[in-house]
Coordinates of C-alpha atoms in Angstrom, one line a residue:
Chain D
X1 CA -2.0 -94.0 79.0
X2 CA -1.3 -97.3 80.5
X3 CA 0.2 -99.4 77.6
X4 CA -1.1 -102.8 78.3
X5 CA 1.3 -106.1 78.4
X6 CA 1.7 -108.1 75.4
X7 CA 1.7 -105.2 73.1
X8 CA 5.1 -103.7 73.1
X9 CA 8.4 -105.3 71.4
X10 CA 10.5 -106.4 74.1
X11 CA 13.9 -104.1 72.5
X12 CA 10.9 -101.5 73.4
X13 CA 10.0 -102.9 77.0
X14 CA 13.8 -103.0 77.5
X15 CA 15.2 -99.6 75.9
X16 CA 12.3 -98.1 78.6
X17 CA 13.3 -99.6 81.4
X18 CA 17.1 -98.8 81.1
X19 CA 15.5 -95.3 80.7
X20 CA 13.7 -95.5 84.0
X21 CA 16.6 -97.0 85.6
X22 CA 19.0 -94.1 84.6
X23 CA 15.8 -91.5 85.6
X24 CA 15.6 -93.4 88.6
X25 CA 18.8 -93.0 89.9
X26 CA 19.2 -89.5 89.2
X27 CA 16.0 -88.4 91.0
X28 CA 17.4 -90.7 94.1
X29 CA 20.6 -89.2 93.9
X30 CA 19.0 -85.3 93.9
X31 CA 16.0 -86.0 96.3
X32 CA 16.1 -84.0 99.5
X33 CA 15.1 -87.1 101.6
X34 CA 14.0 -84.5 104.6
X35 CA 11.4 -83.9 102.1
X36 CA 10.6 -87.0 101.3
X37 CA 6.7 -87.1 103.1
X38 CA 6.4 -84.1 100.3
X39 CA 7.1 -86.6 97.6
X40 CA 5.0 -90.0 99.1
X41 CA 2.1 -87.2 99.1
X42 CA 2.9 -86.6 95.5
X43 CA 3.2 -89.8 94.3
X44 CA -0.1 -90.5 96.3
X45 CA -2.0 -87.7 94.7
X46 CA -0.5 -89.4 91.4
X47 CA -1.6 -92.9 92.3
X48 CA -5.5 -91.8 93.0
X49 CA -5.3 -89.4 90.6
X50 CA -6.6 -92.6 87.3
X51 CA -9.4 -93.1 89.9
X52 CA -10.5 -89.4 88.9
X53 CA -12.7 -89.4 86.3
X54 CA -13.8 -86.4 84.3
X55 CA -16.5 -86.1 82.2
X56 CA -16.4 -86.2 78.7
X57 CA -19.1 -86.0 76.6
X58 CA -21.1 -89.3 76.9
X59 CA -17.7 -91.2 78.6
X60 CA -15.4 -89.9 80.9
X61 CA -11.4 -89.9 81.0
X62 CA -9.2 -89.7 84.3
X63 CA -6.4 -87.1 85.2
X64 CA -2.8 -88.7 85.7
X65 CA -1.0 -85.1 87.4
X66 CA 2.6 -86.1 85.9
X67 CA 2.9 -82.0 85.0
X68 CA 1.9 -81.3 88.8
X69 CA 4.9 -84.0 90.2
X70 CA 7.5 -82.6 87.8
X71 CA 7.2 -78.9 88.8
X72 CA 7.3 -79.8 92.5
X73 CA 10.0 -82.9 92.9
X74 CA 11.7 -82.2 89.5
X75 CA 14.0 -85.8 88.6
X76 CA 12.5 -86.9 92.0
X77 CA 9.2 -87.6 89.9
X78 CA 10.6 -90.8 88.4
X79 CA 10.8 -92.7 91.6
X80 CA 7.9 -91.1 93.0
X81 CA 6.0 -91.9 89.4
X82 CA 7.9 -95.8 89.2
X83 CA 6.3 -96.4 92.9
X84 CA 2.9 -95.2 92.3
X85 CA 2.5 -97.0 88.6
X86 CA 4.1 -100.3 90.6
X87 CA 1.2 -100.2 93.2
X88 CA -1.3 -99.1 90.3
X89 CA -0.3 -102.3 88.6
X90 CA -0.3 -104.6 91.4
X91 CA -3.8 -103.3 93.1
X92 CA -5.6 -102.0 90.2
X93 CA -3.7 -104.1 87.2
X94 CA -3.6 -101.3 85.0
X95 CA -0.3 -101.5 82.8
X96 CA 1.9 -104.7 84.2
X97 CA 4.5 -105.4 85.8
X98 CA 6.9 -106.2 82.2
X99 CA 5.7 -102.9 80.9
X100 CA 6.1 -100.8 84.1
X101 CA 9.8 -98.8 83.2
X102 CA 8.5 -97.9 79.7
X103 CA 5.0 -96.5 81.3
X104 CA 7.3 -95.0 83.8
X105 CA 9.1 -93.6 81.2
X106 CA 6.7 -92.4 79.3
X107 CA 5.1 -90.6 82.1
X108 CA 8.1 -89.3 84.3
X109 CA 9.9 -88.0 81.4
X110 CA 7.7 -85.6 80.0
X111 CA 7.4 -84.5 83.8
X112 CA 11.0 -83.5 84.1
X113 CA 11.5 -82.4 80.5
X114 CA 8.9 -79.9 81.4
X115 CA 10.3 -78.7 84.4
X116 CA 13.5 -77.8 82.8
X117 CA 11.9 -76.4 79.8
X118 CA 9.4 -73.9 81.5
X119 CA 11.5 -72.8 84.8
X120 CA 12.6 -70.0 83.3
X121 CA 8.9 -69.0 82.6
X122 CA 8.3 -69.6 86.2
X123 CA 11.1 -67.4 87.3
X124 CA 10.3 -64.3 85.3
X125 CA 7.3 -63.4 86.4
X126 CA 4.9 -65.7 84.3
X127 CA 3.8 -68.3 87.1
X128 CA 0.5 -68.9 86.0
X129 CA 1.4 -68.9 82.2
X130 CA 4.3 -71.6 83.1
X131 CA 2.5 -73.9 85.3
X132 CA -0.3 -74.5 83.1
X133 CA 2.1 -75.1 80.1
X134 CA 4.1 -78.1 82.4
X135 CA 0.9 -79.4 83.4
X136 CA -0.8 -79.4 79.5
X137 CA 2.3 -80.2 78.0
X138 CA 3.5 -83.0 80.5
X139 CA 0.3 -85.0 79.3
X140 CA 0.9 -83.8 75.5
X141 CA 4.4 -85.2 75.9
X142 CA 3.4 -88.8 77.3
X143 CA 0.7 -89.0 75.0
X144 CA 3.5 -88.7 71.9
X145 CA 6.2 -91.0 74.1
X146 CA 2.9 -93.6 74.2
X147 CA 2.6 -93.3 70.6
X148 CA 6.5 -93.5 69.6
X149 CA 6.8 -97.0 71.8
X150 CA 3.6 -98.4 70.3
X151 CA 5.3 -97.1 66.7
X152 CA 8.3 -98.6 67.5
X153 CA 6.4 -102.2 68.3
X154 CA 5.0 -102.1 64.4
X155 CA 2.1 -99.6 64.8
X156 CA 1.8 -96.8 62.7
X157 CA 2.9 -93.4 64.4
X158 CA 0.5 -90.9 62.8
X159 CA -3.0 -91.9 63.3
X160 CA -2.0 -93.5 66.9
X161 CA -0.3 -90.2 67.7
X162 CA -3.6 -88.1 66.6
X163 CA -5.7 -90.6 68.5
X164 CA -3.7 -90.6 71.8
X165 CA -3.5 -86.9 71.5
X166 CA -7.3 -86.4 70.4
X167 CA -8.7 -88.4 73.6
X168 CA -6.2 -86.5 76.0
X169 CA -6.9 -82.8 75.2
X170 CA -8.9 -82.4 77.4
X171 CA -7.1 -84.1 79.9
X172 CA -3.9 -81.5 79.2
X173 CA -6.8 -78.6 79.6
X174 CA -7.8 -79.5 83.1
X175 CA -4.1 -80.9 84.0
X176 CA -2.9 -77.0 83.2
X177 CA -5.1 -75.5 85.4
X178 CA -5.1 -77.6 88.2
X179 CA -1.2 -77.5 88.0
X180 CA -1.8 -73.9 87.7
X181 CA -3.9 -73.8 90.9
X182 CA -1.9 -75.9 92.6
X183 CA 1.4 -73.9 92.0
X184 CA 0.1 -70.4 93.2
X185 CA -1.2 -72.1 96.2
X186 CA 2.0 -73.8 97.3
X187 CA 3.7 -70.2 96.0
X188 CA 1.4 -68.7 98.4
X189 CA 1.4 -70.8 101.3
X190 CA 4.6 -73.1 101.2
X191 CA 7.0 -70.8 98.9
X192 CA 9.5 -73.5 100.0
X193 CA 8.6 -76.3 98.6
X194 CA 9.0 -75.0 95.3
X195 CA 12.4 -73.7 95.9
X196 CA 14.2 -76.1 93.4
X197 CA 12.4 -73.9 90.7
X198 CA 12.9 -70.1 92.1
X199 CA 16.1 -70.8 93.7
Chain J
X1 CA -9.6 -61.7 83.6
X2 CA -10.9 -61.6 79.8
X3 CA -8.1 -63.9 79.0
X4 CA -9.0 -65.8 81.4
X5 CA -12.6 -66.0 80.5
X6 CA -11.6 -66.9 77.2
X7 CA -9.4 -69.8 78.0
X8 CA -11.7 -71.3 80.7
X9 CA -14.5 -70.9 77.5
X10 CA -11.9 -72.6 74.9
X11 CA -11.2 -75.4 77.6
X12 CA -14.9 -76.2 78.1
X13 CA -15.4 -76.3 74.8
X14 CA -12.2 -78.8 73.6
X15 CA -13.5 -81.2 76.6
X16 CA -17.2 -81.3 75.1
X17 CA -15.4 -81.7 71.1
X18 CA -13.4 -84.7 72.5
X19 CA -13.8 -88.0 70.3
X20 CA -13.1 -90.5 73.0
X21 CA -11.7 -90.7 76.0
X22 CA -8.8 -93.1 77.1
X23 CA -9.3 -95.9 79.2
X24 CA -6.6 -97.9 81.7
X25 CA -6.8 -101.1 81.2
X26 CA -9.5 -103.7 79.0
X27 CA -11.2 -106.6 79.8
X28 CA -12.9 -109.5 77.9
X29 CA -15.0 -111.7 79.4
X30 CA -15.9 -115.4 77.1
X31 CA -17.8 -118.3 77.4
X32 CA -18.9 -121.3 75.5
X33 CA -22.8 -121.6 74.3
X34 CA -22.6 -125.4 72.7
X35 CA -20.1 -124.9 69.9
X36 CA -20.1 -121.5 69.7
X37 CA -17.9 -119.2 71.6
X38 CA -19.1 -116.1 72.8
X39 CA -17.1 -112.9 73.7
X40 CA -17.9 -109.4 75.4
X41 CA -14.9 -107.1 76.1
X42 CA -15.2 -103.5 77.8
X43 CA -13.2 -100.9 79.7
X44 CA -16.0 -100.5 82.4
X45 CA -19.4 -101.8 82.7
X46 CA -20.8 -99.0 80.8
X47 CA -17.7 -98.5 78.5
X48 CA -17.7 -101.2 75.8
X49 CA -14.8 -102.2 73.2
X50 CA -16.1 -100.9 70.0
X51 CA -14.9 -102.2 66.7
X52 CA -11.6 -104.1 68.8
X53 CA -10.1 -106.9 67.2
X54 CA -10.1 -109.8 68.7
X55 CA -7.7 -112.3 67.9
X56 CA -8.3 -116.2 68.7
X57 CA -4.7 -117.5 69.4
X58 CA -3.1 -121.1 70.8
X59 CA -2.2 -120.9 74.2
X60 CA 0.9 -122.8 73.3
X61 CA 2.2 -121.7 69.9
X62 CA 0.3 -118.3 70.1
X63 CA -0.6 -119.2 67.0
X64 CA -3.5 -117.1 65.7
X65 CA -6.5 -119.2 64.4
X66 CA -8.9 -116.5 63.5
X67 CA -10.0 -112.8 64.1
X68 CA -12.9 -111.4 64.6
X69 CA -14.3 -107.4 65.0
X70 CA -16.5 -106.4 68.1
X71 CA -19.7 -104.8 67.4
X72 CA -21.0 -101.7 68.9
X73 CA -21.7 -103.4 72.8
X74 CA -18.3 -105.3 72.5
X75 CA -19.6 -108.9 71.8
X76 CA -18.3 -111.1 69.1
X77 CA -19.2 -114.4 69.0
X78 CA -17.8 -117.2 66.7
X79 CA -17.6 -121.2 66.3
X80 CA -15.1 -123.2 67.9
X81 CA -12.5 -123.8 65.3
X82 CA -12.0 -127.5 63.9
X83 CA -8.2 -127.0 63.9
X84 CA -8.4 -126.1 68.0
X85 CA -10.3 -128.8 68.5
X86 CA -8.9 -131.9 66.8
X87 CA -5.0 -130.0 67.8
X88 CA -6.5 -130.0 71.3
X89 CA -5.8 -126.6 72.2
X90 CA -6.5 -124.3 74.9
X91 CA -7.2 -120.5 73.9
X92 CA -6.1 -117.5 74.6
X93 CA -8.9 -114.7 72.9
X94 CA -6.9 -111.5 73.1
X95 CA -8.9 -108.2 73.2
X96 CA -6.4 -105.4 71.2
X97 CA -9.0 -102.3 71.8
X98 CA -6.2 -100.1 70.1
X99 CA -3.3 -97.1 71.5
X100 CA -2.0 -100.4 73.5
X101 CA -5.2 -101.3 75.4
X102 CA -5.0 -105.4 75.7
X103 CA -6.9 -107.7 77.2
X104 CA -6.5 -111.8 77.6
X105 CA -9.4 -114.4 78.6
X106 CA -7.8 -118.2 79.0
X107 CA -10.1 -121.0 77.5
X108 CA -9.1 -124.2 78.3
X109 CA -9.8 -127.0 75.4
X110 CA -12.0 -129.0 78.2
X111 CA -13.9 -125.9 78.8
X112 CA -15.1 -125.5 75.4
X113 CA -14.8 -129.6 74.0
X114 CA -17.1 -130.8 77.4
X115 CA -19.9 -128.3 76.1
X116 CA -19.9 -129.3 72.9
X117 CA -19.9 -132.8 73.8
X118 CA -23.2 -132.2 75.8
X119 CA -24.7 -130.6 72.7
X120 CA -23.6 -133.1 70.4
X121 CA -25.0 -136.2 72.5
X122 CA -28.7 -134.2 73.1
X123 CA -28.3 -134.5 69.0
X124 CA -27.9 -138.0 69.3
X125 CA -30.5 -137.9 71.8
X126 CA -32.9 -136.2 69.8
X127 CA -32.7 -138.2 66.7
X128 CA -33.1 -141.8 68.5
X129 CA -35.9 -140.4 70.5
X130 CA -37.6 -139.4 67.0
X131 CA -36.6 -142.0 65.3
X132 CA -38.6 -145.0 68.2
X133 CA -41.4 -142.1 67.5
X134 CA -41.1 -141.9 71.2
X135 CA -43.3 -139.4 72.8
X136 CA -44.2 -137.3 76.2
X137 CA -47.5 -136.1 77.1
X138 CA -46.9 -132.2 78.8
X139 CA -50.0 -131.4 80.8
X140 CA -53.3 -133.2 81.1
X141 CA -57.3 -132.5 80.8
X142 CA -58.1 -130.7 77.0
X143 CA -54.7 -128.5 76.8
X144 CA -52.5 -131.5 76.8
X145 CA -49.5 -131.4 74.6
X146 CA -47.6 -134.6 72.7
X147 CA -43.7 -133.1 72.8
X148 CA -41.1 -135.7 71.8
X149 CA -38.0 -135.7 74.7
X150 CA -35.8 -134.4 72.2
X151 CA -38.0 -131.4 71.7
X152 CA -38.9 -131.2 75.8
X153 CA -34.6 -131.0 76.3
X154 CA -34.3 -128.3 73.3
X155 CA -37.5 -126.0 75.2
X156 CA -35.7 -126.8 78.6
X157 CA -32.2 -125.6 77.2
X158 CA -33.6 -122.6 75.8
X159 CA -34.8 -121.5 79.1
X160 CA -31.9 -122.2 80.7
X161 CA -30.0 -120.2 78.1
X162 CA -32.1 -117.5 79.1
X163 CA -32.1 -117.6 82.4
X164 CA -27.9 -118.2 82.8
X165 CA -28.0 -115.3 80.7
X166 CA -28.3 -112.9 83.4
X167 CA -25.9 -114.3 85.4
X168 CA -23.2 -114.5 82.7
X169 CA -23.3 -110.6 82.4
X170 CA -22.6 -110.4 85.8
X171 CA -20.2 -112.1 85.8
X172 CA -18.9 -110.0 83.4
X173 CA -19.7 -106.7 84.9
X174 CA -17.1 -108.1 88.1
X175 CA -14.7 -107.9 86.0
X176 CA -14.9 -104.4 84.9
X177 CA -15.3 -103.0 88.2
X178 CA -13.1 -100.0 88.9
X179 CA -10.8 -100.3 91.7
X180 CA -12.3 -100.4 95.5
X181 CA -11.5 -98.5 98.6
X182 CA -9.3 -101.0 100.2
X183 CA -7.4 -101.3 97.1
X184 CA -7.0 -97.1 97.1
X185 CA -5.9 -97.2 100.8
X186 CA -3.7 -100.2 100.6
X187 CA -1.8 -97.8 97.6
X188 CA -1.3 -95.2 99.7
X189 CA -0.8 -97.0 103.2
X190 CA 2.1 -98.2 101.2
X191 CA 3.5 -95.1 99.9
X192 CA 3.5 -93.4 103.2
X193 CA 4.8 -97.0 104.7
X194 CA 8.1 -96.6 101.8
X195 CA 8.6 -93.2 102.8
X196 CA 8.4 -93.9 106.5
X197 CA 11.1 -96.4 106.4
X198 CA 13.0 -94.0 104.0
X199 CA 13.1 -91.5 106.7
X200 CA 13.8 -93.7 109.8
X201 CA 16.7 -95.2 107.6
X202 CA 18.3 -92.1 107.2
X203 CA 17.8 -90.7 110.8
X204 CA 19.5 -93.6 112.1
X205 CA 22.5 -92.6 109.9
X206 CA 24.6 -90.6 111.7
X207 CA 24.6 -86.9 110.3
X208 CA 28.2 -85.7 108.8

């Protein structure tokens, strides 16, 4: 999911980046900063996450969490996402550093649109059913944000978009349940951490 | 808990029925064998480029001078171009493994013109040396062996080729290793190093 440099068209790169500036500043703006050890745990969990590989068939794929930092941080996930992608492309050079805002993009928003989208799921009674849709969705979503920006750059949308979306199901399987998990143990444990979604 | 069943059965089965899985970043790894260039790009040691384009490009105009299609263990291999060399160019041979995977090896124009210059003036080498009719006796007692020099140089390069060989896909493997522990920790030593300062920032702000 980590669009390399060189590939995208720089209106692209730009029109990304202005994106993760705006996403940026709201989720600094609406971060509880008492809670901000929550969210460098978070964007930790995030930043190890690509190390993760899971097995697939003959090759493996690794788990990227965005679902899992949208349901807990909410808009806080695009600084907490820009940080860890930052340090994944400094240490690990995956992405770069010209590309970072439209890979933050692509990740973060998908994360937050998510949030909004299934809260009221989470509210009524259907945890379980809601956390796993943010989690599988979330990587649905970047997967189809990927493929727009490469589309965008000259690349056809339709076989890129099947191909992204092919290689990640079962990414978004695995995502949904450990968001799943994850969710009814902090519901069980540490209610209030979640409180931006029940409140 | 049938539900259940059924999902965790529907999940297991959609990760064994995936085509491919997605990488993070690709590598290519090139080097010059006389006047051919060689090329081997991968996502991982294990985790080749199959059927990438790779596109041979001037470093300065980006030009691109010729393409090329890995095979199935992510090698192409192809001769330098005239036009590079009498233009004097350096190289860049970019990796495009596909869904925005892209990958960039630098070859300067000395890199690849000094090989080929030792190849080419072995050629001379060879020819002269046949030409005086020139000859080496290998060995001694019944078994020995009347090799011209140009013929001795061509067995000794081959060997080398052979042996380098090795050492060239090492070289390439340590540049698909994944990332290392101190890398991982240096990540999040910095994370919880942001958040830290964050924090005593705001604590030194007096609360309204």
């Amino acid at each position: 999911m980590h669009i390399s440099e060189g590939v995208l068209a720089a209106p692209v790169l730009l029109s990304g980046a202005a994106l993760t500036v705006v996403g940026t500043a709201v989720g600094l703006r609406r971060m509880d900063y008492d809670r901000i050890m929550g969210v460098a745990i978070l964007s930790a969990a995030f930043f190890v996450a690509s190390l993760v590989h899971v097995p697939v068939g003959p090759s493996s794929a690794h788990l990227i969490l965005n679902g899992l930092l949208g349901l807990v941080l909410g808009w806080a996930a695009f600084p907490s996402i820009l940080v860890a992608l930052l340090l994944q492309a400094v240490l690990f050079q995956y992405g770069g550093l010209t590309v970072l805002g439209l890979n933050t993009f692509t990740m973060a928003a998908p994360a937050v649109l998510c949030y909004y989208l299934f809260r009221p799921l989470l509210r009524n009674g259907k945890a379980a059913v809601g956390a796993f849709l943010v989690g599988f969705c979330s990587v649905l979503l970047s997967a189809l944000f990927a493929a727009s920006a490469l589309a965008l750059s000259g690349e056809a949308f339709v076989p890129l978009a099947a191909g992204l979306v092919a290689a990640h199901i079962p990414i978004m399987v695995v995502e949904g349940f450990i968001t799943m998990f994850a969710y009814s143990f902090l519901a069980r444990v540490k209610p209030e951490v979640l409180q931006g979604i029940t409140a | 808990m049938k539900y259940l069943h059924m999902i965790l059965i529907c999940a297991c089965v959609s990760v064994c029925m995936t085509p491919r899985a997605e990488a993070h970043k690709v590598n290519i790894f090139a080097y010059v064998d006389g006047d051919i260039i060689h090329t081997s790009s991968g996502y991982s040691k294990s985790r080749r480029v199959q059927s990438g384009t790779v596109e041979v490009r001037d470093s300065a105009t980006g030009k691109v001078l010729l393409t090329g299609t890995t095979d199935t263990q992510g090698h192409f291999s192809f001769p330098v171009p005239e036009q590079a060399r009498s233009g004097h160019m350096d190289l860049d041979l970019v990796i495009l493994a596909g869904q925005g995977h892209r990958g960039v090896w630098k070859m300067p124009y000395e890199e690849y013109n000094s090989s080929s210059n030792v190849e080419n003036s072995t050629g001379k080498l060879v020819e002269n040396t046949s030409a005086d009719g020139v000859e080496t006796a290998v060995g001694s007692g019944a078994n020995d062996v009347a090799v011209s020099r140009g013929e001795l140089e061509d067995v000794i390069r081959q060997v080398v080729r052979e042996e380098v060989g090795g050492i060239r896909v090492m070289i390439a493997d340590m540049r698909n290793e994944d990332p290392g522990i101190p890398e991982v920790l240096a990540g999040i030593g910095y994370l919880f190093g942001i958040a830290g300062l964050i924090a005593w920032v705001r604590s030194r702000r007096p609360r309204s």
